[in-house]
Short mmCIF file of the C-alpha atoms (twelve columns), coordinates in Angstrom:
data_MODEL
# 
_entry.id   MODEL 
# 
loop_
_atom_site.group_PDB 
_atom_site.id 
_atom_site.type_symbol 
_atom_site.label_atom_id 
_atom_site.label_alt_id 
_atom_site.label_comp_id 
_atom_site.label_asym_id 
_atom_site.label_seq_id 
_atom_site.Cartn_x 
_atom_site.Cartn_y 
_atom_site.Cartn_z 
_atom_site.pdbx_PDB_model_num 
ATOM 1   C CA . UNK A 1   222.295 23.692 -31.799 1 
ATOM 2   C CA . UNK A 2   224.331 23.536 -35.029 1 
ATOM 3   C CA . UNK A 3   226.698 26.286 -33.804 1 
ATOM 4   C CA . UNK A 4   227.203 24.417 -30.539 1 
ATOM 5   C CA . UNK A 5   228.072 21.236 -32.446 1 
ATOM 6   C CA . UNK A 6   230.513 23.126 -34.702 1 
ATOM 7   C CA . UNK A 7   232.155 24.644 -31.615 1 
ATOM 8   C CA . UNK A 8   232.617 21.174 -30.157 1 
ATOM 9   C CA . UNK A 9   234.112 19.957 -33.429 1 
ATOM 10  C CA . UNK A 10  236.641 22.766 -33.512 1 
ATOM 11  C CA . UNK A 11  237.565 22.522 -29.836 1 
ATOM 12  C CA . UNK A 12  237.499 18.709 -29.568 1 
ATOM 13  C CA . UNK A 13  234.977 18.941 -26.706 1 
ATOM 14  C CA . UNK A 14  232.789 16.033 -27.634 1 
ATOM 15  C CA . UNK A 15  231.555 12.676 -26.426 1 
ATOM 16  C CA . UNK A 16  229.635 9.835  -27.999 1 
ATOM 17  C CA . UNK A 17  226.263 11.341 -27.006 1 
ATOM 18  C CA . UNK A 18  226.987 14.245 -29.382 1 
ATOM 19  C CA . UNK A 19  227.022 11.851 -32.344 1 
ATOM 20  C CA . UNK A 20  224.752 9.170  -33.799 1 
ATOM 21  C CA . UNK A 21  227.140 6.433  -32.620 1 
ATOM 22  C CA . UNK A 22  226.906 4.095  -29.678 1 
ATOM 23  C CA . UNK A 23  229.832 4.211  -27.253 1 
ATOM 24  C CA . UNK A 24  231.520 1.138  -28.778 1 
ATOM 25  C CA . UNK A 25  231.379 2.612  -32.284 1 
ATOM 26  C CA . UNK A 26  232.561 5.989  -30.993 1 
ATOM 27  C CA . UNK A 27  235.554 4.484  -29.177 1 
ATOM 28  C CA . UNK A 28  236.383 2.316  -32.168 1 
ATOM 29  C CA . UNK A 29  236.418 5.292  -34.545 1 
ATOM 30  C CA . UNK A 30  238.715 7.200  -32.220 1 
ATOM 31  C CA . UNK A 31  241.049 4.208  -31.988 1 
ATOM 32  C CA . UNK A 32  241.071 3.935  -35.761 1 
ATOM 33  C CA . UNK A 33  241.952 7.611  -36.119 1 
ATOM 34  C CA . UNK A 34  244.845 7.216  -33.689 1 
ATOM 35  C CA . UNK A 35  246.152 4.309  -35.736 1 
ATOM 36  C CA . UNK A 36  245.819 6.069  -39.080 1 
ATOM 37  C CA . UNK A 37  247.667 9.159  -37.855 1 
ATOM 38  C CA . UNK A 38  250.240 7.593  -35.531 1 
ATOM 39  C CA . UNK A 39  253.175 8.214  -37.889 1 
ATOM 40  C CA . UNK A 40  252.150 11.715 -38.987 1 
ATOM 41  C CA . UNK A 41  254.472 14.531 -37.919 1 
ATOM 42  C CA . UNK A 42  254.761 18.312 -38.034 1 
ATOM 43  C CA . UNK A 43  251.705 19.921 -39.713 1 
ATOM 44  C CA . UNK A 44  250.147 16.484 -40.145 1 
ATOM 45  C CA . UNK A 45  250.464 15.500 -36.484 1 
ATOM 46  C CA . UNK A 46  247.159 14.105 -35.169 1 
ATOM 47  C CA . UNK A 47  245.460 14.810 -38.512 1 
ATOM 48  C CA . UNK A 48  244.541 12.911 -41.658 1 
ATOM 49  C CA . UNK A 49  245.914 14.429 -44.845 1 
ATOM 50  C CA . UNK A 50  244.241 14.311 -48.248 1 
ATOM 51  C CA . UNK A 51  245.916 11.093 -49.367 1 
ATOM 52  C CA . UNK A 52  245.142 9.236  -46.145 1 
ATOM 53  C CA . UNK A 53  241.511 10.364 -46.154 1 
ATOM 54  C CA . UNK A 54  241.019 9.364  -49.794 1 
ATOM 55  C CA . UNK A 55  242.541 5.969  -49.009 1 
ATOM 56  C CA . UNK A 56  239.857 5.445  -46.351 1 
ATOM 57  C CA . UNK A 57  237.072 6.448  -48.756 1 
ATOM 58  C CA . UNK A 58  238.401 4.135  -51.443 1 
ATOM 59  C CA . UNK A 59  239.451 1.065  -49.478 1 
ATOM 60  C CA . UNK A 60  236.567 0.943  -46.987 1 
ATOM 61  C CA . UNK A 61  233.674 2.641  -48.777 1 
ATOM 62  C CA . UNK A 62  234.678 1.852  -52.382 1 
ATOM 63  C CA . UNK A 63  234.521 5.460  -53.585 1 
ATOM 64  C CA . UNK A 64  236.435 6.122  -56.798 1 
ATOM 65  C CA . UNK A 65  235.567 9.554  -58.210 1 
ATOM 66  C CA . UNK A 66  238.364 12.078 -57.585 1 
ATOM 67  C CA . UNK A 67  236.119 15.153 -57.565 1 
ATOM 68  C CA . UNK A 68  233.614 13.601 -55.171 1 
ATOM 69  C CA . UNK A 69  236.305 12.332 -52.784 1 
ATOM 70  C CA . UNK A 70  237.933 15.772 -52.605 1 
ATOM 71  C CA . UNK A 71  234.564 17.387 -51.945 1 
ATOM 72  C CA . UNK A 72  233.777 14.852 -49.206 1 
ATOM 73  C CA . UNK A 73  237.077 15.863 -47.604 1 
ATOM 74  C CA . UNK A 74  235.983 19.498 -47.707 1 
ATOM 75  C CA . UNK A 75  232.673 18.572 -46.086 1 
ATOM 76  C CA . UNK A 76  234.536 16.891 -43.209 1 
ATOM 77  C CA . UNK A 77  237.129 19.687 -42.908 1 
ATOM 78  C CA . UNK A 78  235.173 22.246 -40.903 1 
ATOM 79  C CA . UNK A 79  238.160 24.515 -40.110 1 
ATOM 80  C CA . UNK A 80  239.296 24.538 -43.767 1 
ATOM 81  C CA . UNK A 81  242.925 23.647 -43.071 1 
ATOM 82  C CA . UNK A 82  242.976 20.843 -45.684 1 
ATOM 83  C CA . UNK A 83  243.279 18.189 -42.971 1 
ATOM 84  C CA . UNK A 84  240.772 16.146 -40.967 1 
ATOM 85  C CA . UNK A 85  241.370 16.290 -37.221 1 
ATOM 86  C CA . UNK A 86  239.965 13.808 -34.735 1 
ATOM 87  C CA . UNK A 87  236.733 15.623 -33.921 1 
ATOM 88  C CA . UNK A 88  236.085 16.351 -37.613 1 
ATOM 89  C CA . UNK A 89  236.619 12.648 -38.281 1 
ATOM 90  C CA . UNK A 90  234.087 11.546 -35.658 1 
ATOM 91  C CA . UNK A 91  231.426 14.151 -36.419 1 
ATOM 92  C CA . UNK A 92  231.901 13.734 -40.176 1 
ATOM 93  C CA . UNK A 93  231.519 9.969  -39.932 1 
ATOM 94  C CA . UNK A 94  228.421 10.446 -37.781 1 
ATOM 95  C CA . UNK A 95  226.704 12.209 -40.701 1 
ATOM 96  C CA . UNK A 96  228.394 10.106 -43.400 1 
ATOM 97  C CA . UNK A 97  227.253 6.814  -41.875 1 
ATOM 98  C CA . UNK A 98  224.238 7.604  -39.687 1 
ATOM 99  C CA . UNK A 99  223.059 11.101 -40.525 1 
ATOM 100 C CA . UNK A 100 219.450 12.189 -40.484 1 
ATOM 101 C CA . UNK A 101 217.818 13.071 -43.798 1 
ATOM 102 C CA . UNK A 102 218.392 16.777 -43.125 1 
ATOM 103 C CA . UNK A 103 222.075 16.194 -42.296 1 
ATOM 104 C CA . UNK A 104 222.604 14.069 -45.397 1 
ATOM 105 C CA . UNK A 105 220.906 16.629 -47.627 1 
ATOM 106 C CA . UNK A 106 223.183 19.353 -46.259 1 
ATOM 107 C CA . UNK A 107 226.203 17.075 -46.696 1 
ATOM 108 C CA . UNK A 108 225.411 16.166 -50.314 1 
ATOM 109 C CA . UNK A 109 224.604 19.755 -51.239 1 
ATOM 110 C CA . UNK A 110 227.932 20.892 -49.787 1 
ATOM 111 C CA . UNK A 111 229.730 18.231 -51.838 1 
ATOM 112 C CA . UNK A 112 228.033 19.324 -55.077 1 
ATOM 113 C CA . UNK A 113 228.450 23.079 -54.453 1 
ATOM 114 C CA . UNK A 114 231.978 23.083 -55.867 1 
ATOM 115 C CA . UNK A 115 232.690 26.803 -55.416 1 
ATOM 116 C CA . UNK A 116 230.843 27.035 -52.062 1 
ATOM 117 C CA . UNK A 117 228.637 29.945 -53.147 1 
ATOM 118 C CA . UNK A 118 225.443 28.341 -51.857 1 
ATOM 119 C CA . UNK A 119 224.176 27.190 -55.257 1 
ATOM 120 C CA . UNK A 120 224.748 24.318 -57.670 1 
ATOM 121 C CA . UNK A 121 225.234 26.041 -61.014 1 
ATOM 122 C CA . UNK A 122 224.957 24.681 -64.548 1 
ATOM 123 C CA . UNK A 123 228.755 24.672 -64.775 1 
ATOM 124 C CA . UNK A 124 229.055 22.628 -61.587 1 
ATOM 125 C CA . UNK A 125 226.396 20.196 -62.801 1 
ATOM 126 C CA . UNK A 126 228.293 19.754 -66.066 1 
ATOM 127 C CA . UNK A 127 231.554 19.146 -64.200 1 
ATOM 128 C CA . UNK A 128 229.883 16.459 -62.071 1 
ATOM 129 C CA . UNK A 129 227.757 14.833 -64.795 1 
ATOM 130 C CA . UNK A 130 230.053 14.961 -67.838 1 
ATOM 131 C CA . UNK A 131 231.162 11.316 -67.505 1 
ATOM 132 C CA . UNK A 132 227.735 9.797  -66.864 1 
ATOM 133 C CA . UNK A 133 226.426 9.352  -70.409 1 
ATOM 134 C CA . UNK A 134 227.118 6.757  -73.083 1 
ATOM 135 C CA . UNK A 135 229.038 8.311  -75.955 1 
ATOM 136 C CA . UNK A 136 227.094 7.803  -79.178 1 
ATOM 137 C CA . UNK A 137 229.304 7.303  -82.289 1 
ATOM 138 C CA . UNK A 138 226.977 9.445  -84.397 1 
ATOM 139 C CA . UNK A 139 227.097 12.423 -82.031 1 
ATOM 140 C CA . UNK A 140 228.922 15.451 -83.393 1 
ATOM 141 C CA . UNK A 141 229.067 17.047 -79.958 1 
ATOM 142 C CA . UNK A 142 229.308 14.448 -77.137 1 
ATOM 143 C CA . UNK A 143 228.631 17.196 -74.596 1 
ATOM 144 C CA . UNK A 144 225.098 17.727 -75.871 1 
ATOM 145 C CA . UNK A 145 223.773 14.703 -73.979 1 
ATOM 146 C CA . UNK A 146 225.197 16.063 -70.713 1 
ATOM 147 C CA . UNK A 147 223.710 19.482 -71.383 1 
ATOM 148 C CA . UNK A 148 220.336 17.873 -72.095 1 
ATOM 149 C CA . UNK A 149 220.500 15.937 -68.830 1 
ATOM 150 C CA . UNK A 150 221.272 19.174 -66.978 1 
ATOM 151 C CA . UNK A 151 218.235 20.845 -68.534 1 
ATOM 152 C CA . UNK A 152 216.040 17.918 -67.543 1 
ATOM 153 C CA . UNK A 153 217.440 17.977 -63.999 1 
ATOM 154 C CA . UNK A 154 216.791 21.708 -63.696 1 
ATOM 155 C CA . UNK A 155 213.281 21.243 -65.025 1 
ATOM 156 C CA . UNK A 156 212.574 18.787 -62.220 1 
ATOM 157 C CA . UNK A 157 214.501 20.400 -59.339 1 
ATOM 158 C CA . UNK A 158 214.821 24.150 -60.042 1 
ATOM 159 C CA . UNK A 159 211.657 25.181 -58.247 1 
ATOM 160 C CA . UNK A 160 212.251 28.950 -58.370 1 
ATOM 161 C CA . UNK A 161 213.329 28.866 -62.053 1 
ATOM 162 C CA . UNK A 162 216.611 30.784 -61.667 1 
ATOM 163 C CA . UNK A 163 218.681 28.233 -63.642 1 
ATOM 164 C CA . UNK A 164 220.562 26.977 -60.588 1 
ATOM 165 C CA . UNK A 165 219.791 24.905 -57.519 1 
ATOM 166 C CA . UNK A 166 219.595 26.455 -54.081 1 
ATOM 167 C CA . UNK A 167 219.517 24.291 -50.985 1 
ATOM 168 C CA . UNK A 168 215.761 24.927 -50.813 1 
ATOM 169 C CA . UNK A 169 215.351 23.601 -54.374 1 
ATOM 170 C CA . UNK A 170 217.540 20.602 -53.600 1 
ATOM 171 C CA . UNK A 171 216.041 19.657 -50.235 1 
ATOM 172 C CA . UNK A 172 212.425 20.090 -51.361 1 
ATOM 173 C CA . UNK A 173 213.067 17.885 -54.393 1 
ATOM 174 C CA . UNK A 174 214.806 15.202 -52.327 1 
ATOM 175 C CA . UNK A 175 211.985 15.088 -49.785 1 
ATOM 176 C CA . UNK A 176 209.536 14.517 -52.637 1 
ATOM 177 C CA . UNK A 177 211.783 11.996 -54.421 1 
ATOM 178 C CA . UNK A 178 214.522 10.480 -52.181 1 
ATOM 179 C CA . UNK A 179 216.435 9.041  -55.163 1 
ATOM 180 C CA . UNK A 180 217.513 12.598 -56.014 1 
ATOM 181 C CA . UNK A 181 219.662 12.819 -52.855 1 
ATOM 182 C CA . UNK A 182 222.744 11.762 -54.835 1 
ATOM 183 C CA . UNK A 183 221.706 13.316 -58.138 1 
ATOM 184 C CA . UNK A 184 225.201 14.423 -59.139 1 
ATOM 185 C CA . UNK A 185 227.232 11.461 -57.909 1 
ATOM 186 C CA . UNK A 186 227.523 8.950  -55.031 1 
ATOM 187 C CA . UNK A 187 228.938 10.862 -52.064 1 
ATOM 188 C CA . UNK A 188 227.473 8.629  -49.341 1 
ATOM 189 C CA . UNK A 189 228.419 4.971  -48.838 1 
ATOM 190 C CA . UNK A 190 225.974 2.224  -49.861 1 
ATOM 191 C CA . UNK A 191 224.064 0.457  -47.069 1 
ATOM 192 C CA . UNK A 192 226.134 -2.730 -47.342 1 
ATOM 193 C CA . UNK A 193 229.382 -0.838 -46.734 1 
ATOM 194 C CA . UNK A 194 227.842 1.048  -43.810 1 
ATOM 195 C CA . UNK A 195 226.555 -2.145 -42.210 1 
ATOM 196 C CA . UNK A 196 229.896 -3.949 -42.574 1 
ATOM 197 C CA . UNK A 197 231.876 -1.036 -41.215 1 
ATOM 198 C CA . UNK A 198 229.606 -0.423 -38.223 1 
ATOM 199 C CA . UNK A 199 229.505 -4.119 -37.410 1 
ATOM 200 C CA . UNK A 200 233.278 -4.103 -37.347 1 
ATOM 201 C CA . UNK A 201 233.360 -0.947 -35.201 1 
ATOM 202 C CA . UNK A 202 230.812 -2.353 -32.740 1 
ATOM 203 C CA . UNK A 203 233.281 -5.074 -31.803 1 
ATOM 204 C CA . UNK A 204 235.385 -2.289 -30.278 1 
ATOM 205 C CA . UNK A 205 238.803 -3.694 -31.204 1 
ATOM 206 C CA . UNK A 206 241.745 -2.242 -29.378 1 
ATOM 207 C CA . UNK A 207 244.610 -0.411 -31.027 1 
ATOM 208 C CA . UNK A 208 246.579 -3.569 -31.855 1 
ATOM 209 C CA . UNK A 209 243.533 -5.227 -33.404 1 
ATOM 210 C CA . UNK A 210 243.318 -2.404 -35.911 1 
ATOM 211 C CA . UNK A 211 247.001 -2.821 -36.683 1 
ATOM 212 C CA . UNK A 212 246.574 -6.488 -37.595 1 
ATOM 213 C CA . UNK A 213 242.996 -6.626 -38.901 1 
ATOM 214 C CA . UNK A 214 242.152 -3.256 -40.425 1 
ATOM 215 C CA . UNK A 215 245.466 -2.033 -41.808 1 
ATOM 216 C CA . UNK A 216 247.152 -5.293 -42.731 1 
ATOM 217 C CA . UNK A 217 244.236 -7.345 -44.050 1 
ATOM 218 C CA . UNK A 218 241.752 -4.525 -44.848 1 
ATOM 219 C CA . UNK A 219 238.595 -6.558 -44.142 1 
ATOM 220 C CA . UNK A 220 236.344 -3.981 -45.777 1 
ATOM 221 C CA . UNK A 221 238.465 -3.535 -48.897 1 
ATOM 222 C CA . UNK A 222 236.905 -4.599 -52.204 1 
ATOM 223 C CA . UNK A 223 238.019 -8.009 -53.384 1 
ATOM 224 C CA . UNK A 224 239.362 -8.668 -56.833 1 
ATOM 225 C CA . UNK A 225 235.940 -9.953 -57.852 1 
ATOM 226 C CA . UNK A 226 234.101 -6.929 -56.427 1 
ATOM 227 C CA . UNK A 227 235.242 -3.912 -58.389 1 
ATOM 228 C CA . UNK A 228 234.415 -0.354 -57.353 1 
ATOM 229 C CA . UNK A 229 231.081 0.982  -58.587 1 
ATOM 230 C CA . UNK A 230 231.517 3.478  -61.447 1 
ATOM 231 C CA . UNK A 231 229.978 6.891  -61.036 1 
ATOM 232 C CA . UNK A 232 227.843 6.411  -64.135 1 
ATOM 233 C CA . UNK A 233 225.740 3.678  -62.549 1 
ATOM 234 C CA . UNK A 234 224.223 6.001  -59.992 1 
ATOM 235 C CA . UNK A 235 223.609 8.699  -62.611 1 
ATOM 236 C CA . UNK A 236 221.781 6.220  -64.812 1 
ATOM 237 C CA . UNK A 237 218.958 5.901  -62.302 1 
ATOM 238 C CA . UNK A 238 218.666 9.658  -61.924 1 
ATOM 239 C CA . UNK A 239 218.584 10.193 -65.678 1 
ATOM 240 C CA . UNK A 240 215.790 7.662  -66.078 1 
ATOM 241 C CA . UNK A 241 213.887 9.274  -63.226 1 
ATOM 242 C CA . UNK A 242 214.195 12.768 -64.697 1 
ATOM 243 C CA . UNK A 243 213.310 11.718 -68.255 1 
ATOM 244 C CA . UNK A 244 213.096 7.925  -68.667 1 
ATOM 245 C CA . UNK A 245 213.232 7.641  -72.459 1 
ATOM 246 C CA . UNK A 246 215.288 10.592 -73.707 1 
ATOM 247 C CA . UNK A 247 218.805 10.356 -72.300 1 
ATOM 248 C CA . UNK A 248 221.047 7.324  -72.993 1 
ATOM 249 C CA . UNK A 249 223.060 6.566  -69.902 1 
ATOM 250 C CA . UNK A 250 225.903 4.236  -69.096 1 
ATOM 251 C CA . UNK A 251 225.035 1.332  -66.822 1 
ATOM 252 C CA . UNK A 252 226.128 -2.126 -65.679 1 
ATOM 253 C CA . UNK A 253 225.796 -5.138 -67.911 1 
ATOM 254 C CA . UNK A 254 224.401 -7.245 -65.064 1 
ATOM 255 C CA . UNK A 255 221.614 -6.040 -62.820 1 
ATOM 256 C CA . UNK A 256 223.040 -7.673 -59.722 1 
ATOM 257 C CA . UNK A 257 226.058 -5.358 -59.919 1 
ATOM 258 C CA . UNK A 258 224.008 -2.199 -59.634 1 
ATOM 259 C CA . UNK A 259 224.460 -0.234 -56.451 1 
ATOM 260 C CA . UNK A 260 221.119 -0.242 -54.656 1 
ATOM 261 C CA . UNK A 261 220.067 2.181  -51.949 1 
ATOM 262 C CA . UNK A 262 217.594 1.150  -49.296 1 
ATOM 263 C CA . UNK A 263 214.769 3.492  -48.283 1 
ATOM 264 C CA . UNK A 264 216.061 6.543  -46.456 1 
ATOM 265 C CA . UNK A 265 214.171 5.702  -43.307 1 
ATOM 266 C CA . UNK A 266 216.565 2.841  -42.684 1 
ATOM 267 C CA . UNK A 267 219.476 5.275  -42.372 1 
ATOM 268 C CA . UNK A 268 217.898 7.613  -39.857 1 
# 
C-alpha cells in the first residue's frame, strides 16, 4: 500500500481519495500550489523551492526553527531533488495536517533522523535539543544540561538500550505517552493552525481568490501581537515529563501563550 502511494506521488497519478482531504480541500491545495509556483522557471518550474516552502511553513503554520523546517522539506521531498512538486505537496500536506498516528510518527521520526540512517543518535538529539534549556549563570559547561536531558530521554525511550532511538523505540514510546511525538521539536502544526487553514481551504477559493486573499493579505499569518512559538516551549513539557524536577527548561512567562496540543485522536 505504501509503495503504491509513493508511486502515485512520484508519477502524479493521484486523486483526492488517495489523501485524507475532502474534494474541496484537495482542489484548494492544488490551486494554492499553482499560485505559489506560477512564476517559477527552468529547474523550479512547477515546483516549490526551499525558500518558498519555508515561507509557507513560517507564514501559515508559524514554524521558526531552521533545522526543523529544512527537515520537514526533506520529509515532503520524496524524490530527493530538493524541491517539492505538486503531488509531494498534496501527499505531504495530507500527513502534515490530517495524518494518522502511524503516519505522524513516521513523519516526525524522519524529521529527527538528521542523517537518515534509521536512528536518532545522541549527536542528533544534542543538535535538536541544544537550545531548549535555560542557561544558568553558575554553570561552567552550559552543554551539561542538554546532555543530561538526552540521558533522561534515552532512559525513557531507548527500549533496547543501545544508546540511540530506532523507530520501534520511538513509536512504542509515543503510543504509551503521546506527548513524546514531538520530543525533539515541533514539526507538526498546532491544532489551531490546522483548523484555520483547513477551514480556509474548504471554501474552495479559485485561483484569483488566492491571489488577493492568501498572498496579499496572508489571512493565516501571525499578527504583530501573536509572535511565533519558540522551540523551547515545546521542549519544556517533554523535559518535565521525562524528569519533572531535575532539568531547568526555558518556557513562556504567561501560561496562555503556551502551545497546547489536543489529544491525538482528534487529528486522526
